[in-house]
Amino acid sequence: MAGTTNFVAAQQANRRNTMILLIGLTLLAAVFGYLIGWVLQAEVTDEVALVSSAGLVAAGTMGAASLGWSAISLAFGSRIVTAMADAQEIAKEDAPQLFNVVEEMSIAAGVPMPTVRVMETDALNAFATGTSMSNASIAVTRGLLDTLSRDELQGVVAHEMSHIANLDTRYMTIVGVTVGLIALVADMILRTLQWGSYSSKSSSDKKSSGAGLLVIVLIVVAVIAPLAAKAVQMAVSRQREYLADATSVQLTRNPNGLISALTKLAAAAAPFPGVSRATQHLFIVNPIQTFTEKSSALMATHPDVADRIARLRNLGG
């Protein structure tokens, strides 16, 4: 049987990692802003100063924007995600068995009862969201409710409940914000460079050469940064799926329920309205892409389902 998951340790790690991400995001945004301001000032004044006043202003602006964006995400991220997925809150009488299972798993995990939501689609999937345990939600599709047995449903709900108990939902919200902001800044850099007039500068001008070199650096950063951030998002998501699978077994004491559910979900995985690449990593199985052992580990949001099932069988052995 699965070992004991230390929820307190997992929560502390996620709080710490969230803070590191926020600090790192703010610093990265400030550096991007400084580079943009430095280039623009060099173009206007024909001088490449060691310390750019325009760069400092842009750095402060980008740093503040990063903190503001993260604050908005923490305050409203859960509502945004559930609205995007069209996950509607339901009452207990609408799905008594689902409510009973969620209540059982919330008690087992020692967390407040989350809001229960249903996505009206025949696809089979589920996700959890919430920036704190007080505003957490578990959403399942109508197809999942109509297809899975109670044991299978319990395994899925326990998996999602573990994301809430471990504060994975908060961490993944911040990761998503990080990826989104870096992509936006990268696009801003490329657009700024398009507005420039670097080609008109004389190559013999040392100042222009310095600005031109900086432009090249900016282009490289603008192209690579979103890809690197996306890779971090994928890796973080995969590890949390493994932990949530193991915690599900701990909560239900029945690995067969989740094993059977994953088998059905993997076979029926399909995109549906409300799903996007911004939220694909939140679902128990990816609704957009199917990953196997041959899939690139760098860009896969979820582990291979066969590998997840093999690990679950070992936990139950």
PDB file of C-alpha atoms in Angstrom:
ATOM      1  CA  MET A   1       0.000   0.000   0.000  1.00  0.00           C
ATOM      2  CA  ALA A   2       1.101   3.546  -0.609  1.00  0.00           C
ATOM      3  CA  GLY A   3       3.160   5.270   2.003  1.00  0.00           C
ATOM      4  CA  THR A   4       1.973   8.282   3.921  1.00  0.00           C
ATOM      5  CA  THR A   5       1.956  11.586   2.079  1.00  0.00           C
ATOM      6  CA  ASN A   6       3.106  14.488   4.224  1.00  0.00           C
ATOM      7  CA  PHE A   7       0.577  17.140   3.216  1.00  0.00           C
ATOM      8  CA  VAL A   8       2.174  19.790   5.437  1.00  0.00           C
ATOM      9  CA  ALA A   9       5.586  19.247   3.833  1.00  0.00           C
ATOM     10  CA  ALA A  10       4.047  19.304   0.338  1.00  0.00           C
ATOM     11  CA  GLN A  11       2.163  22.533   1.125  1.00  0.00           C
ATOM     12  CA  GLN A  12       5.296  24.181   2.525  1.00  0.00           C
ATOM     13  CA  ALA A  13       7.269  23.147  -0.557  1.00  0.00           C
ATOM     14  CA  ASN A  14       4.590  24.548  -2.859  1.00  0.00           C
ATOM     15  CA  ARG A  15       4.419  27.821  -0.903  1.00  0.00           C
ATOM     16  CA  ARG A  16       8.204  28.099  -1.096  1.00  0.00           C
ATOM     17  CA  ASN A  17       8.277  27.242  -4.802  1.00  0.00           C
ATOM     18  CA  THR A  18       5.470  29.719  -5.474  1.00  0.00           C
ATOM     19  CA  MET A  19       7.445  32.485  -3.772  1.00  0.00           C
ATOM     20  CA  ILE A  20      10.576  31.560  -5.731  1.00  0.00           C
ATOM     21  CA  LEU A  21       8.574  31.675  -8.957  1.00  0.00           C
ATOM     22  CA  LEU A  22       7.109  35.083  -8.097  1.00  0.00           C
ATOM     23  CA  ILE A  23      10.546  36.508  -7.276  1.00  0.00           C
ATOM     24  CA  GLY A  24      12.094  34.940 -10.361  1.00  0.00           C
ATOM     25  CA  LEU A  25       9.265  36.167 -12.583  1.00  0.00           C
ATOM     26  CA  THR A  26       9.580  39.697 -11.225  1.00  0.00           C
ATOM     27  CA  LEU A  27      13.341  39.757 -11.747  1.00  0.00           C
ATOM     28  CA  LEU A  28      13.018  38.321 -15.257  1.00  0.00           C
ATOM     29  CA  ALA A  29      10.351  40.860 -16.163  1.00  0.00           C
ATOM     30  CA  ALA A  30      12.547  43.668 -14.796  1.00  0.00           C
ATOM     31  CA  VAL A  31      15.546  42.495 -16.847  1.00  0.00           C
ATOM     32  CA  PHE A  32      13.417  42.319 -19.999  1.00  0.00           C
ATOM     33  CA  GLY A  33      12.088  45.802 -19.294  1.00  0.00           C
ATOM     34  CA  TYR A  34      15.573  47.199 -18.744  1.00  0.00           C
ATOM     35  CA  LEU A  35      16.842  45.754 -22.026  1.00  0.00           C
ATOM     36  CA  ILE A  36      13.901  47.206 -23.933  1.00  0.00           C
ATOM     37  CA  GLY A  37      14.367  50.636 -22.348  1.00  0.00           C
ATOM     38  CA  TRP A  38      18.122  50.538 -22.989  1.00  0.00           C
ATOM     39  CA  VAL A  39      17.647  49.770 -26.677  1.00  0.00           C
ATOM     40  CA  LEU A  40      14.985  52.458 -27.126  1.00  0.00           C
ATOM     41  CA  GLN A  41      17.120  55.095 -25.381  1.00  0.00           C
ATOM     42  CA  ALA A  42      20.123  54.148 -27.523  1.00  0.00           C
ATOM     43  CA  GLU A  43      18.017  54.579 -30.661  1.00  0.00           C
ATOM     44  CA  VAL A  44      16.702  57.996 -29.611  1.00  0.00           C
ATOM     45  CA  THR A  45      19.925  59.490 -28.236  1.00  0.00           C
ATOM     46  CA  ASP A  46      22.511  57.561 -30.275  1.00  0.00           C
ATOM     47  CA  GLU A  47      24.235  56.800 -26.976  1.00  0.00           C
ATOM     48  CA  VAL A  48      24.640  53.468 -25.230  1.00  0.00           C
ATOM     49  CA  ALA A  49      25.068  54.413 -21.575  1.00  0.00           C
ATOM     50  CA  LEU A  50      26.253  51.939 -18.961  1.00  0.00           C
ATOM     51  CA  VAL A  51      23.214  52.827 -16.855  1.00  0.00           C
ATOM     52  CA  SER A  52      20.086  53.667 -18.840  1.00  0.00           C
ATOM     53  CA  SER A  53      17.472  55.881 -17.206  1.00  0.00           C
ATOM     54  CA  ALA A  54      14.871  54.638 -19.680  1.00  0.00           C
ATOM     55  CA  GLY A  55      15.925  51.069 -18.884  1.00  0.00           C
ATOM     56  CA  LEU A  56      15.454  51.644 -15.152  1.00  0.00           C
ATOM     57  CA  VAL A  57      11.982  53.097 -15.713  1.00  0.00           C
ATOM     58  CA  ALA A  58      11.034  50.180 -17.975  1.00  0.00           C
ATOM     59  CA  ALA A  59      12.449  47.688 -15.466  1.00  0.00           C
ATOM     60  CA  GLY A  60      10.350  49.155 -12.660  1.00  0.00           C
ATOM     61  CA  THR A  61       7.257  49.157 -14.859  1.00  0.00           C
ATOM     62  CA  MET A  62       7.710  45.540 -15.926  1.00  0.00           C
ATOM     63  CA  GLY A  63       8.445  44.414 -12.359  1.00  0.00           C
ATOM     64  CA  ALA A  64       5.297  46.115 -11.093  1.00  0.00           C
ATOM     65  CA  ALA A  65       3.277  44.611 -13.947  1.00  0.00           C
ATOM     66  CA  SER A  66       4.580  41.158 -13.049  1.00  0.00           C
ATOM     67  CA  LEU A  67       3.544  41.525  -9.411  1.00  0.00           C
ATOM     68  CA  GLY A  68       0.175  42.956 -10.418  1.00  0.00           C
ATOM     69  CA  TRP A  69      -0.491  40.136 -12.858  1.00  0.00           C
ATOM     70  CA  SER A  70       0.413  37.533 -10.243  1.00  0.00           C
ATOM     71  CA  ALA A  71      -1.833  39.214  -7.667  1.00  0.00           C
ATOM     72  CA  ILE A  72      -4.743  39.187 -10.094  1.00  0.00           C
ATOM     73  CA  SER A  73      -4.113  35.532 -10.852  1.00  0.00           C
ATOM     74  CA  LEU A  74      -4.065  34.597  -7.166  1.00  0.00           C
ATOM     75  CA  ALA A  75      -7.251  36.566  -6.517  1.00  0.00           C
ATOM     76  CA  PHE A  76      -9.281  35.533  -9.560  1.00  0.00           C
ATOM     77  CA  GLY A  77      -7.393  32.617 -11.131  1.00  0.00           C
ATOM     78  CA  SER A  78      -9.866  29.983  -9.991  1.00  0.00           C
ATOM     79  CA  ARG A  79     -12.849  31.873 -11.414  1.00  0.00           C
ATOM     80  CA  ILE A  80     -11.039  32.475 -14.685  1.00  0.00           C
ATOM     81  CA  VAL A  81     -10.145  28.796 -15.129  1.00  0.00           C
ATOM     82  CA  THR A  82     -13.628  27.495 -14.323  1.00  0.00           C
ATOM     83  CA  ALA A  83     -15.177  30.107 -16.626  1.00  0.00           C
ATOM     84  CA  MET A  84     -12.845  29.129 -19.464  1.00  0.00           C
ATOM     85  CA  ALA A  85     -13.775  25.457 -19.020  1.00  0.00           C
ATOM     86  CA  ASP A  86     -17.483  26.309 -18.625  1.00  0.00           C
ATOM     87  CA  ALA A  87     -17.517  24.289 -15.403  1.00  0.00           C
ATOM     88  CA  GLN A  88     -20.852  25.043 -13.743  1.00  0.00           C
ATOM     89  CA  GLU A  89     -21.398  24.706  -9.996  1.00  0.00           C
ATOM     90  CA  ILE A  90     -24.028  22.121  -9.071  1.00  0.00           C
ATOM     91  CA  ALA A  91     -26.030  21.283  -5.965  1.00  0.00           C
ATOM     92  CA  LYS A  92     -25.973  17.964  -4.108  1.00  0.00           C
ATOM     93  CA  GLU A  93     -29.331  16.877  -5.495  1.00  0.00           C
ATOM     94  CA  ASP A  94     -27.960  17.254  -9.035  1.00  0.00           C
ATOM     95  CA  ALA A  95     -25.351  14.507  -8.522  1.00  0.00           C
ATOM     96  CA  PRO A  96     -25.701  12.831  -5.108  1.00  0.00           C
ATOM     97  CA  GLN A  97     -23.068  10.153  -5.703  1.00  0.00           C
ATOM     98  CA  LEU A  98     -20.481  12.680  -6.866  1.00  0.00           C
ATOM     99  CA  PHE A  99     -21.150  14.877  -3.834  1.00  0.00           C
ATOM    100  CA  ASN A 100     -20.845  11.912  -1.483  1.00  0.00           C
ATOM    101  CA  VAL A 101     -17.528  10.894  -3.001  1.00  0.00           C
ATOM    102  CA  VAL A 102     -16.164  14.458  -2.819  1.00  0.00           C
ATOM    103  CA  GLU A 103     -17.270  14.696   0.828  1.00  0.00           C
ATOM    104  CA  GLU A 104     -15.568  11.394   1.670  1.00  0.00           C
ATOM    105  CA  MET A 105     -12.316  12.406   0.022  1.00  0.00           C
ATOM    106  CA  SER A 106     -12.294  15.893   1.564  1.00  0.00           C
ATOM    107  CA  ILE A 107     -12.621  14.292   5.000  1.00  0.00           C
ATOM    108  CA  ALA A 108      -9.900  11.755   4.200  1.00  0.00           C
ATOM    109  CA  ALA A 109      -7.554  14.510   2.986  1.00  0.00           C
ATOM    110  CA  GLY A 110      -8.469  16.847   5.849  1.00  0.00           C
ATOM    111  CA  VAL A 111      -9.405  19.779   3.635  1.00  0.00           C
ATOM    112  CA  PRO A 112     -12.584  21.890   3.437  1.00  0.00           C
ATOM    113  CA  MET A 113     -15.299  20.673   1.095  1.00  0.00           C
ATOM    114  CA  PRO A 114     -14.516  22.159  -2.350  1.00  0.00           C
ATOM    115  CA  THR A 115     -17.110  23.470  -4.766  1.00  0.00           C
ATOM    116  CA  VAL A 116     -18.384  20.726  -7.085  1.00  0.00           C
ATOM    117  CA  ARG A 117     -18.704  21.543 -10.775  1.00  0.00           C
ATOM    118  CA  VAL A 118     -19.743  19.716 -13.942  1.00  0.00           C
ATOM    119  CA  MET A 119     -18.702  20.346 -17.529  1.00  0.00           C
ATOM    120  CA  GLU A 120     -21.506  19.395 -19.917  1.00  0.00           C
ATOM    121  CA  THR A 121     -19.569  17.317 -22.419  1.00  0.00           C
ATOM    122  CA  ASP A 122     -19.426  13.623 -23.294  1.00  0.00           C
ATOM    123  CA  ALA A 123     -15.635  13.652 -22.946  1.00  0.00           C
ATOM    124  CA  LEU A 124     -14.091  11.905 -19.931  1.00  0.00           C
ATOM    125  CA  ASN A 125     -11.942  14.202 -17.810  1.00  0.00           C
ATOM    126  CA  ALA A 126     -11.614  16.144 -14.549  1.00  0.00           C
ATOM    127  CA  PHE A 127      -9.535  18.891 -12.965  1.00  0.00           C
ATOM    128  CA  ALA A 128      -9.103  20.800  -9.727  1.00  0.00           C
ATOM    129  CA  THR A 129      -8.491  24.509  -9.340  1.00  0.00           C
ATOM    130  CA  GLY A 130      -8.216  27.099  -6.589  1.00  0.00           C
ATOM    131  CA  THR A 131      -5.551  29.412  -5.226  1.00  0.00           C
ATOM    132  CA  SER A 132      -6.398  28.341  -1.674  1.00  0.00           C
ATOM    133  CA  MET A 133      -8.361  25.566   0.004  1.00  0.00           C
ATOM    134  CA  SER A 134     -11.171  28.014   0.728  1.00  0.00           C
ATOM    135  CA  ASN A 135     -11.903  28.677  -2.960  1.00  0.00           C
ATOM    136  CA  ALA A 136     -11.021  25.262  -4.385  1.00  0.00           C
ATOM    137  CA  SER A 137     -13.191  23.458  -6.932  1.00  0.00           C
ATOM    138  CA  ILE A 138     -13.309  19.976  -8.391  1.00  0.00           C
ATOM    139  CA  ALA A 139     -14.821  19.749 -11.855  1.00  0.00           C
ATOM    140  CA  VAL A 140     -15.732  16.599 -13.758  1.00  0.00           C
ATOM    141  CA  THR A 141     -17.292  16.085 -17.155  1.00  0.00           C
ATOM    142  CA  ARG A 142     -20.800  14.689 -17.672  1.00  0.00           C
ATOM    143  CA  GLY A 143     -19.252  11.884 -19.687  1.00  0.00           C
ATOM    144  CA  LEU A 144     -17.106  10.886 -16.733  1.00  0.00           C
ATOM    145  CA  LEU A 145     -20.113  10.821 -14.410  1.00  0.00           C
ATOM    146  CA  ASP A 146     -22.091   8.670 -16.837  1.00  0.00           C
ATOM    147  CA  THR A 147     -19.259   6.228 -17.546  1.00  0.00           C
ATOM    148  CA  LEU A 148     -17.242   5.541 -14.402  1.00  0.00           C
ATOM    149  CA  SER A 149     -18.218   3.244 -11.547  1.00  0.00           C
ATOM    150  CA  ARG A 150     -18.221   4.577  -7.988  1.00  0.00           C
ATOM    151  CA  ASP A 151     -14.754   3.134  -7.256  1.00  0.00           C
ATOM    152  CA  GLU A 152     -13.376   4.673 -10.436  1.00  0.00           C
ATOM    153  CA  LEU A 153     -15.011   8.020  -9.661  1.00  0.00           C
ATOM    154  CA  GLN A 154     -13.561   7.876  -6.157  1.00  0.00           C
ATOM    155  CA  GLY A 155     -10.073   7.319  -7.568  1.00  0.00           C
ATOM    156  CA  VAL A 156     -10.392  10.344  -9.872  1.00  0.00           C
ATOM    157  CA  VAL A 157     -11.822  12.593  -7.159  1.00  0.00           C
ATOM    158  CA  ALA A 158      -9.088  11.499  -4.719  1.00  0.00           C
ATOM    159  CA  HIS A 159      -6.475  12.386  -7.343  1.00  0.00           C
ATOM    160  CA  GLU A 160      -7.935  15.870  -7.724  1.00  0.00           C
ATOM    161  CA  MET A 161      -8.393  16.252  -3.962  1.00  0.00           C
ATOM    162  CA  SER A 162      -4.674  15.590  -3.497  1.00  0.00           C
ATOM    163  CA  HIS A 163      -3.887  18.517  -5.821  1.00  0.00           C
ATOM    164  CA  ILE A 164      -5.939  20.714  -3.490  1.00  0.00           C
ATOM    165  CA  ALA A 165      -4.445  19.255  -0.292  1.00  0.00           C
ATOM    166  CA  ASN A 166      -0.897  19.695  -1.608  1.00  0.00           C
ATOM    167  CA  LEU A 167      -1.657  23.246  -2.846  1.00  0.00           C
ATOM    168  CA  ASP A 168      -0.699  22.106  -6.340  1.00  0.00           C
ATOM    169  CA  THR A 169      -3.577  24.162  -7.734  1.00  0.00           C
ATOM    170  CA  ARG A 170      -2.083  27.406  -6.436  1.00  0.00           C
ATOM    171  CA  TYR A 171       1.384  26.551  -7.676  1.00  0.00           C
ATOM    172  CA  MET A 172       0.187  25.575 -11.138  1.00  0.00           C
ATOM    173  CA  THR A 173      -1.791  28.808 -11.396  1.00  0.00           C
ATOM    174  CA  ILE A 174       1.391  30.796 -10.800  1.00  0.00           C
ATOM    175  CA  VAL A 175       3.308  28.624 -13.262  1.00  0.00           C
ATOM    176  CA  GLY A 176       0.643  29.322 -15.854  1.00  0.00           C
ATOM    177  CA  VAL A 177       0.860  33.048 -15.155  1.00  0.00           C
ATOM    178  CA  THR A 178       4.651  32.884 -15.520  1.00  0.00           C
ATOM    179  CA  VAL A 179       4.439  31.202 -18.907  1.00  0.00           C
ATOM    180  CA  GLY A 180       1.780  33.625 -20.099  1.00  0.00           C
ATOM    181  CA  LEU A 181       3.667  36.732 -18.982  1.00  0.00           C
ATOM    182  CA  ILE A 182       6.966  35.593 -20.494  1.00  0.00           C
ATOM    183  CA  ALA A 183       5.215  34.907 -23.791  1.00  0.00           C
ATOM    184  CA  LEU A 184       3.617  38.368 -23.691  1.00  0.00           C
ATOM    185  CA  VAL A 185       6.928  40.083 -22.923  1.00  0.00           C
ATOM    186  CA  ALA A 186       8.656  38.111 -25.697  1.00  0.00           C
ATOM    187  CA  ASP A 187       6.006  39.251 -28.158  1.00  0.00           C
ATOM    188  CA  MET A 188       6.433  42.819 -26.896  1.00  0.00           C
ATOM    189  CA  ILE A 189      10.175  42.611 -27.503  1.00  0.00           C
ATOM    190  CA  LEU A 190       9.729  41.394 -31.068  1.00  0.00           C
ATOM    191  CA  ARG A 191       7.160  44.090 -31.820  1.00  0.00           C
ATOM    192  CA  THR A 192       9.422  46.769 -30.315  1.00  0.00           C
ATOM    193  CA  LEU A 193      12.283  45.633 -32.505  1.00  0.00           C
ATOM    194  CA  GLN A 194      10.071  45.793 -35.584  1.00  0.00           C
ATOM    195  CA  TRP A 195       9.363  49.441 -34.835  1.00  0.00           C
ATOM    196  CA  GLY A 196      13.074  50.208 -34.566  1.00  0.00           C
ATOM    197  CA  SER A 197      15.288  51.503 -37.323  1.00  0.00           C
ATOM    198  CA  TYR A 198      18.423  49.532 -36.628  1.00  0.00           C
ATOM    199  CA  SER A 199      19.178  48.832 -40.267  1.00  0.00           C
ATOM    200  CA  SER A 200      19.609  52.539 -40.922  1.00  0.00           C
ATOM    201  CA  LYS A 201      22.549  52.781 -38.537  1.00  0.00           C
ATOM    202  CA  SER A 202      26.068  52.823 -39.883  1.00  0.00           C
ATOM    203  CA  SER A 203      27.965  49.643 -39.104  1.00  0.00           C
ATOM    204  CA  SER A 204      31.041  51.759 -38.475  1.00  0.00           C
ATOM    205  CA  ASP A 205      29.376  53.518 -35.600  1.00  0.00           C
ATOM    206  CA  LYS A 206      30.488  51.762 -32.413  1.00  0.00           C
ATOM    207  CA  LYS A 207      27.450  52.926 -30.541  1.00  0.00           C
ATOM    208  CA  SER A 208      25.161  51.574 -33.207  1.00  0.00           C
ATOM    209  CA  SER A 209      27.116  48.338 -33.231  1.00  0.00           C
ATOM    210  CA  GLY A 210      26.571  48.024 -29.502  1.00  0.00           C
ATOM    211  CA  ALA A 211      22.865  48.611 -29.905  1.00  0.00           C
ATOM    212  CA  GLY A 212      22.791  46.140 -32.784  1.00  0.00           C
ATOM    213  CA  LEU A 213      24.432  43.476 -30.606  1.00  0.00           C
ATOM    214  CA  LEU A 214      21.866  44.127 -27.902  1.00  0.00           C
ATOM    215  CA  VAL A 215      19.092  43.742 -30.466  1.00  0.00           C
ATOM    216  CA  ILE A 216      20.428  40.298 -31.365  1.00  0.00           C
ATOM    217  CA  VAL A 217      20.462  39.328 -27.693  1.00  0.00           C
ATOM    218  CA  LEU A 218      16.877  40.522 -27.310  1.00  0.00           C
ATOM    219  CA  ILE A 219      15.747  38.495 -30.310  1.00  0.00           C
ATOM    220  CA  VAL A 220      17.393  35.351 -28.961  1.00  0.00           C
ATOM    221  CA  VAL A 221      15.812  35.872 -25.524  1.00  0.00           C
ATOM    222  CA  ALA A 222      12.410  36.605 -27.055  1.00  0.00           C
ATOM    223  CA  VAL A 223      12.484  33.338 -28.988  1.00  0.00           C
ATOM    224  CA  ILE A 224      14.008  31.040 -26.351  1.00  0.00           C
ATOM    225  CA  ALA A 225      12.384  32.354 -23.143  1.00  0.00           C
ATOM    226  CA  PRO A 226       8.794  31.199 -23.900  1.00  0.00           C
ATOM    227  CA  LEU A 227      10.033  27.746 -24.923  1.00  0.00           C
ATOM    228  CA  ALA A 228      12.104  27.398 -21.745  1.00  0.00           C
ATOM    229  CA  ALA A 229       9.213  28.591 -19.568  1.00  0.00           C
ATOM    230  CA  LYS A 230       6.855  26.126 -21.257  1.00  0.00           C
ATOM    231  CA  ALA A 231       9.311  23.292 -20.634  1.00  0.00           C
ATOM    232  CA  VAL A 232       9.382  24.189 -16.921  1.00  0.00           C
ATOM    233  CA  GLN A 233       5.579  24.158 -16.858  1.00  0.00           C
ATOM    234  CA  MET A 234       5.504  20.681 -18.395  1.00  0.00           C
ATOM    235  CA  ALA A 235       8.089  19.209 -16.027  1.00  0.00           C
ATOM    236  CA  VAL A 236       6.383  20.640 -12.945  1.00  0.00           C
ATOM    237  CA  SER A 237       3.014  19.300 -14.073  1.00  0.00           C
ATOM    238  CA  ARG A 238       4.315  15.757 -14.687  1.00  0.00           C
ATOM    239  CA  GLN A 239       5.817  15.395 -11.227  1.00  0.00           C
ATOM    240  CA  ARG A 240       2.611  16.554  -9.588  1.00  0.00           C
ATOM    241  CA  GLU A 241       0.576  13.978 -11.506  1.00  0.00           C
ATOM    242  CA  TYR A 242       2.733  11.178 -10.101  1.00  0.00           C
ATOM    243  CA  LEU A 243       2.328  12.544  -6.563  1.00  0.00           C
ATOM    244  CA  ALA A 244      -1.435  12.966  -6.979  1.00  0.00           C
ATOM    245  CA  ASP A 245      -1.765   9.359  -8.225  1.00  0.00           C
ATOM    246  CA  ALA A 246       0.113   8.067  -5.191  1.00  0.00           C
ATOM    247  CA  THR A 247      -1.911  10.230  -2.802  1.00  0.00           C
ATOM    248  CA  SER A 248      -5.144   8.988  -4.383  1.00  0.00           C
ATOM    249  CA  VAL A 249      -4.188   5.444  -3.380  1.00  0.00           C
ATOM    250  CA  GLN A 250      -3.431   6.640   0.131  1.00  0.00           C
ATOM    251  CA  LEU A 251      -6.856   8.294   0.438  1.00  0.00           C
ATOM    252  CA  THR A 252      -8.941   5.506  -1.106  1.00  0.00           C
ATOM    253  CA  ARG A 253      -6.840   2.455  -0.097  1.00  0.00           C
ATOM    254  CA  ASN A 254      -7.840   1.097  -3.488  1.00  0.00           C
ATOM    255  CA  PRO A 255      -5.408   1.500  -6.395  1.00  0.00           C
ATOM    256  CA  ASN A 256      -7.671  -0.488  -8.734  1.00  0.00           C
ATOM    257  CA  GLY A 257     -10.254   2.289  -8.896  1.00  0.00           C
ATOM    258  CA  LEU A 258      -7.816   4.860 -10.282  1.00  0.00           C
ATOM    259  CA  ILE A 259      -6.093   2.268 -12.481  1.00  0.00           C
ATOM    260  CA  SER A 260      -9.399   1.368 -14.136  1.00  0.00           C
ATOM    261  CA  ALA A 261     -10.401   5.039 -14.424  1.00  0.00           C
ATOM    262  CA  LEU A 262      -7.110   6.035 -16.058  1.00  0.00           C
ATOM    263  CA  THR A 263      -7.475   3.193 -18.553  1.00  0.00           C
ATOM    264  CA  LYS A 264     -10.919   4.456 -19.582  1.00  0.00           C
ATOM    265  CA  LEU A 265      -9.901   8.121 -19.610  1.00  0.00           C
ATOM    266  CA  ALA A 266      -6.817   7.481 -21.735  1.00  0.00           C
ATOM    267  CA  ALA A 267      -8.857   5.523 -24.274  1.00  0.00           C
ATOM    268  CA  ALA A 268     -11.503   8.252 -24.530  1.00  0.00           C
ATOM    269  CA  ALA A 269      -9.300  11.358 -24.188  1.00  0.00           C
ATOM    270  CA  ALA A 270     -10.440  14.069 -26.589  1.00  0.00           C
ATOM    271  CA  PRO A 271     -10.569  17.866 -26.735  1.00  0.00           C
ATOM    272  CA  PHE A 272     -13.828  19.604 -25.914  1.00  0.00           C
ATOM    273  CA  PRO A 273     -15.119  23.198 -25.773  1.00  0.00           C
ATOM    274  CA  GLY A 274     -13.414  25.222 -23.035  1.00  0.00           C
ATOM    275  CA  VAL A 275     -10.119  23.345 -23.213  1.00  0.00           C
ATOM    276  CA  SER A 276      -7.012  25.212 -24.326  1.00  0.00           C
ATOM    277  CA  ARG A 277      -3.245  24.889 -24.220  1.00  0.00           C
ATOM    278  CA  ALA A 278      -3.276  27.302 -21.282  1.00  0.00           C
ATOM    279  CA  THR A 279      -5.297  24.862 -19.144  1.00  0.00           C
ATOM    280  CA  GLN A 280      -4.400  21.447 -20.587  1.00  0.00           C
ATOM    281  CA  HIS A 281      -1.930  20.704 -17.770  1.00  0.00           C
ATOM    282  CA  LEU A 282      -4.686  20.973 -15.129  1.00  0.00           C
ATOM    283  CA  PHE A 283      -6.649  17.922 -16.291  1.00  0.00           C
ATOM    284  CA  ILE A 284      -6.110  14.386 -14.989  1.00  0.00           C
ATOM    285  CA  VAL A 285      -5.316  13.309 -18.571  1.00  0.00           C
ATOM    286  CA  ASN A 286      -4.358  15.751 -21.300  1.00  0.00           C
ATOM    287  CA  PRO A 287      -7.467  16.433 -23.433  1.00  0.00           C
ATOM    288  CA  ILE A 288      -5.472  17.804 -26.374  1.00  0.00           C
ATOM    289  CA  GLN A 289      -2.432  15.544 -26.721  1.00  0.00           C
ATOM    290  CA  THR A 290      -1.720  11.892 -25.949  1.00  0.00           C
ATOM    291  CA  PHE A 291       1.690  11.155 -24.480  1.00  0.00           C
ATOM    292  CA  THR A 292       3.477   7.798 -24.586  1.00  0.00           C
ATOM    293  CA  GLU A 293       6.891   6.561 -23.518  1.00  0.00           C
ATOM    294  CA  LYS A 294       8.239   7.802 -26.863  1.00  0.00           C
ATOM    295  CA  SER A 295       6.907  11.312 -26.322  1.00  0.00           C
ATOM    296  CA  SER A 296       9.415  14.031 -25.536  1.00  0.00           C
ATOM    297  CA  ALA A 297       9.730  14.187 -21.764  1.00  0.00           C
ATOM    298  CA  LEU A 298      10.660  17.855 -22.120  1.00  0.00           C
ATOM    299  CA  MET A 299       7.359  18.975 -23.641  1.00  0.00           C
ATOM    300  CA  ALA A 300       4.846  16.469 -22.210  1.00  0.00           C
ATOM    301  CA  THR A 301       2.314  17.868 -19.723  1.00  0.00           C
ATOM    302  CA  HIS A 302       1.495  14.412 -18.346  1.00  0.00           C
ATOM    303  CA  PRO A 303       3.398  11.176 -17.826  1.00  0.00           C
ATOM    304  CA  ASP A 304       2.651   8.172 -20.020  1.00  0.00           C
ATOM    305  CA  VAL A 305      -0.594   6.646 -18.725  1.00  0.00           C
ATOM    306  CA  ALA A 306       0.903   3.149 -18.945  1.00  0.00           C
ATOM    307  CA  ASP A 307       3.738   4.284 -16.681  1.00  0.00           C
ATOM    308  CA  ARG A 308       1.281   5.842 -14.228  1.00  0.00           C
ATOM    309  CA  ILE A 309      -0.690   2.599 -14.098  1.00  0.00           C
ATOM    310  CA  ALA A 310       2.483   0.546 -13.568  1.00  0.00           C
ATOM    311  CA  ARG A 311       3.444   2.749 -10.626  1.00  0.00           C
ATOM    312  CA  LEU A 312      -0.036   2.444  -9.131  1.00  0.00           C
ATOM    313  CA  ARG A 313       0.126  -1.340  -9.354  1.00  0.00           C
ATOM    314  CA  ASN A 314       3.437  -1.282  -7.515  1.00  0.00           C
ATOM    315  CA  LEU A 315       1.876   0.873  -4.791  1.00  0.00           C
ATOM    316  CA  GLY A 316      -0.908  -1.651  -4.365  1.00  0.00           C
ATOM    317  CA  GLY A 317       1.437  -4.622  -4.334  1.00  0.00           C
TER     318      GLY A 317
END
